[in-house]
Tab-separated table of C-alpha atoms in Angstrom:
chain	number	residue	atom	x	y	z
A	1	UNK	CA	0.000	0.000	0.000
A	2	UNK	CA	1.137	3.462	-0.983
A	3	UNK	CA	1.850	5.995	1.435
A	4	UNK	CA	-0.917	8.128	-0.363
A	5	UNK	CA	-3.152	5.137	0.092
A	6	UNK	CA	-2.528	5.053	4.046
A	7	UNK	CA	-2.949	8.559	4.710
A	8	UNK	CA	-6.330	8.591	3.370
A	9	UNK	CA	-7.131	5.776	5.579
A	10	UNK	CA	-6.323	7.586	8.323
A	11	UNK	CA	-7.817	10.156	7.907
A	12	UNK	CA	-10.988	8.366	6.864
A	13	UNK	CA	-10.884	6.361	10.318
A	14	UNK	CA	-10.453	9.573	12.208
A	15	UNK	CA	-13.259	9.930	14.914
A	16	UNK	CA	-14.919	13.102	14.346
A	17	UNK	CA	-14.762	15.730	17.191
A	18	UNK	CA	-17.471	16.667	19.304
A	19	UNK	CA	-17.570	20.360	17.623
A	20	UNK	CA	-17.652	18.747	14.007
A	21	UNK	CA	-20.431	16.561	15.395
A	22	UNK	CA	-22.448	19.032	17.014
A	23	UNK	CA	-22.306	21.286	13.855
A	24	UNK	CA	-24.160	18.499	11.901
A	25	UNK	CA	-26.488	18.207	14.360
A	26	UNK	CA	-27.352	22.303	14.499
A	27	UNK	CA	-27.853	21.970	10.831
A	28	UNK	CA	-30.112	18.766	10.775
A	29	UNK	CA	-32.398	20.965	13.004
A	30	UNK	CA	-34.559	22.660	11.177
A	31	UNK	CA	-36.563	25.120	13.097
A	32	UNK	CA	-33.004	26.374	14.051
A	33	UNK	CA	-32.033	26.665	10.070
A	34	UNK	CA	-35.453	28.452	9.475
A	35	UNK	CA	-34.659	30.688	12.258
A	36	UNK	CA	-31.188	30.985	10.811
A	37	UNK	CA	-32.185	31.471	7.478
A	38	UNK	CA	-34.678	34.633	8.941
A	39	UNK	CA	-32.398	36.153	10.689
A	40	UNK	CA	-30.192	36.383	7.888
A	41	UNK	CA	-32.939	38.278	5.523
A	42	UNK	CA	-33.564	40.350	8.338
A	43	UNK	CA	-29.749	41.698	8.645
A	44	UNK	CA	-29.492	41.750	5.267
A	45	UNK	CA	-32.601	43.843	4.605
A	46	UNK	CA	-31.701	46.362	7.731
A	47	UNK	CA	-28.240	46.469	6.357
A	48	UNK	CA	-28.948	47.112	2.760
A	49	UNK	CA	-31.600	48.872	3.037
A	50	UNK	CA	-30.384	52.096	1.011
A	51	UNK	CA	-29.959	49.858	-1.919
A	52	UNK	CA	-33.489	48.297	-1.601
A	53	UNK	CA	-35.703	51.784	-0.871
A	54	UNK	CA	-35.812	54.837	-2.679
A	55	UNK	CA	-37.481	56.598	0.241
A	56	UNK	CA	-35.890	58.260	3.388
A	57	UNK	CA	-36.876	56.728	6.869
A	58	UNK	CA	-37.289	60.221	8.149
A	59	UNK	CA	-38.775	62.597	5.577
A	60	UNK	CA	-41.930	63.977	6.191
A	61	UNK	CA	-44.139	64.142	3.050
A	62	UNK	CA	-47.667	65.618	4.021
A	63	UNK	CA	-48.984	64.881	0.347
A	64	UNK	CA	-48.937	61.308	1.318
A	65	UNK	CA	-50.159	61.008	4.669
A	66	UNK	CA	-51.537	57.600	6.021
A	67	UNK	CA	-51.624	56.317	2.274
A	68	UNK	CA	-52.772	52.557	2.057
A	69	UNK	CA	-50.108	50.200	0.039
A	70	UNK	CA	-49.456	51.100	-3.595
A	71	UNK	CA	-46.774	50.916	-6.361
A	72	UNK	CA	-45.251	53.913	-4.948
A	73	UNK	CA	-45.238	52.835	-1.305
A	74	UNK	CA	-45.273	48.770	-1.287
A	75	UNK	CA	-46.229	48.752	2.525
A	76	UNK	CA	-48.502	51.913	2.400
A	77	UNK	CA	-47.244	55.575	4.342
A	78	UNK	CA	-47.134	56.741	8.065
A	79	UNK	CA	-49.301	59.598	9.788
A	80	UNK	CA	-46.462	61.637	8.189
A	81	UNK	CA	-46.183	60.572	5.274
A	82	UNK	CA	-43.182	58.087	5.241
A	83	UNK	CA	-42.631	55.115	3.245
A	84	UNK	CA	-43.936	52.035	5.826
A	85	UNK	CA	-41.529	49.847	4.440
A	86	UNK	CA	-38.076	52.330	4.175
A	87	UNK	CA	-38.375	52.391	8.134
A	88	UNK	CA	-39.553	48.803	8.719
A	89	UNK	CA	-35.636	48.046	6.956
A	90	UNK	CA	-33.982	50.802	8.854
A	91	UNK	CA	-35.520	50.503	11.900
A	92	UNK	CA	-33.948	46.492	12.130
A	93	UNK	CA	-30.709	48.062	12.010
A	94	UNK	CA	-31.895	49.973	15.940
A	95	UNK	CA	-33.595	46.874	17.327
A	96	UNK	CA	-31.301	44.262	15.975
A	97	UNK	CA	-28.026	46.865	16.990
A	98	UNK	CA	-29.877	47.343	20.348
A	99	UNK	CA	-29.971	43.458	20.953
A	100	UNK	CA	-26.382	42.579	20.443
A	101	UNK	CA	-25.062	45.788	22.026
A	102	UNK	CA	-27.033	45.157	25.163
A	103	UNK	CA	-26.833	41.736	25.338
A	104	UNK	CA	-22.799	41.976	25.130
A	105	UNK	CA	-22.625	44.158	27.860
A	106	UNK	CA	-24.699	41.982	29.911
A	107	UNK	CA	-22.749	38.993	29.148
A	108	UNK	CA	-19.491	41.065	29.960
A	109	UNK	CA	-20.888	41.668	33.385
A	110	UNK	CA	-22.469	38.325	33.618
A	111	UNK	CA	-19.407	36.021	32.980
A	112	UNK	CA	-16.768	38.321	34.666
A	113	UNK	CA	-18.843	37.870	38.067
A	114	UNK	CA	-20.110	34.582	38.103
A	115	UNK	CA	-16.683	32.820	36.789
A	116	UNK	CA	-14.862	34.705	39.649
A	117	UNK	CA	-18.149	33.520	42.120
A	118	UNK	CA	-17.775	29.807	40.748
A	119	UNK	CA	-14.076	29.476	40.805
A	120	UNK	CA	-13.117	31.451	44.117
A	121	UNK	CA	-15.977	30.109	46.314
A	122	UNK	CA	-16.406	31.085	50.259
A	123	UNK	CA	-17.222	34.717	50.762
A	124	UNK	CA	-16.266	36.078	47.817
A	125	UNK	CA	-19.002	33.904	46.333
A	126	UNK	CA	-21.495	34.679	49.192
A	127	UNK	CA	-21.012	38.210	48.110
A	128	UNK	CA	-21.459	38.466	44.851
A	129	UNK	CA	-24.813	36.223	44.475
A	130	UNK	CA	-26.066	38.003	47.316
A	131	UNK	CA	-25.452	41.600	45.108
A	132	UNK	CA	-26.725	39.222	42.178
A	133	UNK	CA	-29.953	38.243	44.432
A	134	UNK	CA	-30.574	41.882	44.805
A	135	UNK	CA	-30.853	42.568	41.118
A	136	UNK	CA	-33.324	39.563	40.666
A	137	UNK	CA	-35.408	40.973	43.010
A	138	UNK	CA	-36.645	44.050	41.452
A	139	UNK	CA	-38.973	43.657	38.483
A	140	UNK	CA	-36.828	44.009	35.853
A	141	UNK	CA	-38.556	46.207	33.415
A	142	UNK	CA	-39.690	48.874	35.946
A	143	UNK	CA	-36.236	49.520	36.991
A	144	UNK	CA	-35.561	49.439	33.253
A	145	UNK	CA	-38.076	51.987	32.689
A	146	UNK	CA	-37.025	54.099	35.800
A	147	UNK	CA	-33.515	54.353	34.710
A	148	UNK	CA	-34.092	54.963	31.403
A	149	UNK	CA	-36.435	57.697	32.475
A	150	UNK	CA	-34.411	59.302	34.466
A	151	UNK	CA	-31.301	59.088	31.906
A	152	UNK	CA	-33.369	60.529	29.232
A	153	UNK	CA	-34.477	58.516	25.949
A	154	UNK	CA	-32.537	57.535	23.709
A	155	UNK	CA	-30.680	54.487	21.854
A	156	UNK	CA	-27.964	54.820	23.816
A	157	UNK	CA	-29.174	54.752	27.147
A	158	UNK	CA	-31.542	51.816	25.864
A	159	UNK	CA	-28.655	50.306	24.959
A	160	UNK	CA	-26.477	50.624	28.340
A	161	UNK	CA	-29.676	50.939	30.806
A	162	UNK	CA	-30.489	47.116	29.565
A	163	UNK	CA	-27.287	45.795	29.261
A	164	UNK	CA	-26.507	46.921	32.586
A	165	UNK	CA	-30.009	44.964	34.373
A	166	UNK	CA	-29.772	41.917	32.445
A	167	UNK	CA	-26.631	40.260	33.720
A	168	UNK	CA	-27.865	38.999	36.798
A	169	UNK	CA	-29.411	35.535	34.890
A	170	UNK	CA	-25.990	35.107	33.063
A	171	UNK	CA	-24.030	35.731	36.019
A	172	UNK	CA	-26.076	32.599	38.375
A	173	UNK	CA	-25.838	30.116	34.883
A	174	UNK	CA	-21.492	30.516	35.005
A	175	UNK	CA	-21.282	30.346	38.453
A	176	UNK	CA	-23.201	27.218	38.330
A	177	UNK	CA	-21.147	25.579	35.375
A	178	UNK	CA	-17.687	26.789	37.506
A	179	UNK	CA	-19.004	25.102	40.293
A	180	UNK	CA	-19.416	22.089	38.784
A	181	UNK	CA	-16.281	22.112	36.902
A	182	UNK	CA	-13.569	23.148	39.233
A	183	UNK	CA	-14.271	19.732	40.904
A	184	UNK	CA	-13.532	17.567	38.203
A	185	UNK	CA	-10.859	15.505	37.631
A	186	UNK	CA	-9.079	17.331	34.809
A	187	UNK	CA	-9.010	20.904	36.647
A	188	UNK	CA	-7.533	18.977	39.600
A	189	UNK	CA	-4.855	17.373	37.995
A	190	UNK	CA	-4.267	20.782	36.520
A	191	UNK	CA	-3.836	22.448	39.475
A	192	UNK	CA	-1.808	19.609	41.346
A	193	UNK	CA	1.084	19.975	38.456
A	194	UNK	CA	1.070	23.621	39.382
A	195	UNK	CA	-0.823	25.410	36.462
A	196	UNK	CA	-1.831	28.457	37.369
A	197	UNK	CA	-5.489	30.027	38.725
A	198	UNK	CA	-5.714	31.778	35.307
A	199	UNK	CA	-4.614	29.424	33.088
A	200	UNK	CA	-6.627	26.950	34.304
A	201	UNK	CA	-9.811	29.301	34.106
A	202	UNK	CA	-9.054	30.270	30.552
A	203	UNK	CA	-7.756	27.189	29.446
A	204	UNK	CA	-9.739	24.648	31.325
A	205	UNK	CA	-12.902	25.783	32.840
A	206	UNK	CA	-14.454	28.553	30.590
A	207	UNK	CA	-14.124	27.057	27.169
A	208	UNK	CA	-16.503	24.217	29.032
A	209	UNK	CA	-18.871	26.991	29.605
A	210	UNK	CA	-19.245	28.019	25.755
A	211	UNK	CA	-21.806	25.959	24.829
A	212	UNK	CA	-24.040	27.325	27.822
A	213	UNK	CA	-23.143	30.921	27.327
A	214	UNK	CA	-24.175	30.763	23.448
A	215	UNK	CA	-27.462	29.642	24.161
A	216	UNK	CA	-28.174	32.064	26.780
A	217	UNK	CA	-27.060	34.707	24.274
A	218	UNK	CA	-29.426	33.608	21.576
A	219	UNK	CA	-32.123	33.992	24.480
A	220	UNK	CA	-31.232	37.475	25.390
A	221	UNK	CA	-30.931	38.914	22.489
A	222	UNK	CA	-34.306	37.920	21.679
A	223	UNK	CA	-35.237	39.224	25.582
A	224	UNK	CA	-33.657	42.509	25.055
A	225	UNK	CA	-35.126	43.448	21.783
A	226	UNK	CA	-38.758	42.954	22.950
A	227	UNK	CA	-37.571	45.194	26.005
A	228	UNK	CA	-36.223	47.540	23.492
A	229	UNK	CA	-39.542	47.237	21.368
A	230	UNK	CA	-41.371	48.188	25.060
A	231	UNK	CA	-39.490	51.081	25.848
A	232	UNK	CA	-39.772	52.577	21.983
A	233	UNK	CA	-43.245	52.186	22.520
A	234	UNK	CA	-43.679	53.717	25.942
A	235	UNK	CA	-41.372	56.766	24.643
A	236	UNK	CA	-38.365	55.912	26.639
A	237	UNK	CA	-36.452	54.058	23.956
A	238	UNK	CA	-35.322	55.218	20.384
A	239	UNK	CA	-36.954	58.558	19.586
A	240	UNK	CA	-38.410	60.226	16.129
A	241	UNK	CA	-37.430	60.686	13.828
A	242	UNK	CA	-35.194	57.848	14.005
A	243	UNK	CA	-37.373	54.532	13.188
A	244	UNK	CA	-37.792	51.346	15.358
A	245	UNK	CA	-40.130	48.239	15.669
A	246	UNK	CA	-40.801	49.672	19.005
A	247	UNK	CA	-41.803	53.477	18.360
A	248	UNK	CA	-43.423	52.324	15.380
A	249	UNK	CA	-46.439	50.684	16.700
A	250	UNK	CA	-46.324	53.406	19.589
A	251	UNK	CA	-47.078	55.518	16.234
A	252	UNK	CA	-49.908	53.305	15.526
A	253	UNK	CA	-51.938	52.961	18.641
A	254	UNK	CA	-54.898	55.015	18.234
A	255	UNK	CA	-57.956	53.206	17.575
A	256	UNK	CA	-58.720	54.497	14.469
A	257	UNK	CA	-55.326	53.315	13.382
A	258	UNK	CA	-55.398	49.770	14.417
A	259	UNK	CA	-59.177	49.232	13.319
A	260	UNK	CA	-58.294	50.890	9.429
A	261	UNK	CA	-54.731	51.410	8.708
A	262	UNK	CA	-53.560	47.799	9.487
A	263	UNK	CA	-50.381	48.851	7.238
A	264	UNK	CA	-49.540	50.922	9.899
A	265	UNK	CA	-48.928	48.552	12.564
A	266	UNK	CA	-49.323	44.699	11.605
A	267	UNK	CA	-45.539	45.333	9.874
A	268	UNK	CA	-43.306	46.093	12.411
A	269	UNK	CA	-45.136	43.821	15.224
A	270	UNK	CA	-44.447	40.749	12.388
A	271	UNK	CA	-40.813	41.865	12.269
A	272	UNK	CA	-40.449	41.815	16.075
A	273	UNK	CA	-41.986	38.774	16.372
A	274	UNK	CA	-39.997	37.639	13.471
A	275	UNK	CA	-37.095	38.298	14.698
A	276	UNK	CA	-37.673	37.340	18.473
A	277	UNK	CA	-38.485	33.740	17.348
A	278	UNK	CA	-35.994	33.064	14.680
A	279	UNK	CA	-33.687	33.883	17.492
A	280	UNK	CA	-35.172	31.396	20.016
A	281	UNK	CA	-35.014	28.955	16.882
A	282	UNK	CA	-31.542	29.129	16.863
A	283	UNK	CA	-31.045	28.970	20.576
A	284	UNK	CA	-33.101	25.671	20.863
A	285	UNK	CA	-30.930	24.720	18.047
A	286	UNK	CA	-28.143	25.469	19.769
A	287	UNK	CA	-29.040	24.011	23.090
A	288	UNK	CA	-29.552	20.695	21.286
A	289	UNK	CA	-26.367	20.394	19.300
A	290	UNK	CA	-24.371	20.880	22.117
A	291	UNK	CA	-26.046	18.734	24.713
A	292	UNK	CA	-23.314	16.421	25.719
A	293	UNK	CA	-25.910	13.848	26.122
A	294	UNK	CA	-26.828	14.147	22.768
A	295	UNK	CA	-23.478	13.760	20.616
A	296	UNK	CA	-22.839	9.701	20.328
């Protein structure tokens, strides 16, 4: 046998690796590759949306107030006059911006506090899930409202005032996985050949965590843009001109509006709900891909 010959049957008998495995199974799921596949459009459409509208997201034109869908305007006009459909694409660039900003700053808070809680134990873990308990306690949204209030609206603050009240979650699902994995046998033998505390958090412990933190992730971005959509609407989020799902249908509420000018609202409530799903898609996706118990 060639040496060609016996190099491709070694690779061929090569076990695959958990992460190759796993992969397969994320894209033999197929709520998860719907949600993907949504997701996608959606970022695609918020992103290129100068290239797909003619229309400006913010120009008032009072010739063409509350006009039902036509040629001209595919999704029909606003009680100003702007295209439906021109904000519906720029407005996913707010909520879907809003989502991943937030959500990274929570996760930044989150994992920094509950791997030190896991790992170091004793008091130091007392502590910090007793400052964590504290944040779990309050209603979430109303001290997300109150802050936000009291900041002033804006994208910004939306951005930092939710990022920095949704860690606590994050924080108690690391601290659990640390926990559980500074006891096993690998971290011990780590530590009894003298590796160091940080090496053996970086190197040993967190990358065990991934799997748990992406899922979570998937969740709260899909958490913080319907809190993003409820403080556009209650006027503490993104504010007009600029466009988001949110202030949208706070644009729309009237009565008169929701009985006759569907066009109005039914579009950006589809695209939150779009969006918040094929998120949650991917997260179940996620979650079952990497189940441990579930790669053979």
């Amino acid at each position: 046998m060639t040496a060609t010959a016996q190099a491709i049957d070694l690779a061929e008998d090569k076990p695959e690796s958990l992460w190759g495995k796993a992969r397969k199974r994320f894209f033999r799921h197929k709520l998860a590759m719907f949600g993907l596949i949504t997701l996608s459009l959606l970022i695609f459409v918020s992103v290129a949306a100068p290239l797909l509208t003619p229309h400006s997201p913010t120009e008032i034109d009072l010739r063409s107030i509350r006009q039902p869908p036509s040629a001209d305007h595919w999704l029909g006009t606003d009680g100003t006059g702007r295209d439906v459909l021109t904000r519906i694409f720029y407005a996913g660039r707010i909520s879907l911006s809003v989502g991943l900003v937030a959500v990274t700053i929570s996760m930044i808070i989150g994992v920094i506090i509950g791997s030190i809680a896991g790992y170091a134990g004793g008091k130091v873990d007392m502590t910090l899930m007793r400052v964590t308990d504290v944040f779990m306690t309050f209603p979430s949204l109303v001290i997300i409202i109150t802050v936000a209030a009291a900041l002033g609206p804006s994208v910004y603050n939306a951005m930092l005032v939710i990022g920095m009240l949704t860690w606590p979650s994050i924080a108690r699902l690391v601290r659990g996985q640390f926990l559980t994995l500074r006891e096993q046998q690998f971290v011990r033998a780590a530590r009894s050949i003298g590796v160091t505390r940080g090496q053996i958090v970086f190197k040993h412990i967190f990358p065990n965590t991934v799997s748990s933190i992406a899922v979570a992730l998937t969740i709260g971005v899909a958490n913080i843009i319907l809190l993003e959509a409820s403080l556009s609407f209650l006027g503490l989020g993104v504010q007009a001109p600029t466009p988001s799902w949110g202030n949208m249908l706070r644009d729309a509420q009237s009565l008169n509006i929701l009985q006759e000018m569907p066009w109005m609202w039914v579009p950006p409530g589809l695209m939150i709900a779009l969006a918040v799903l094929s998120i949650n898609f991917i997260g179940d996706g996620l979650r079952d891909a990497l189940d441990p118990k579930s790669i053979h």
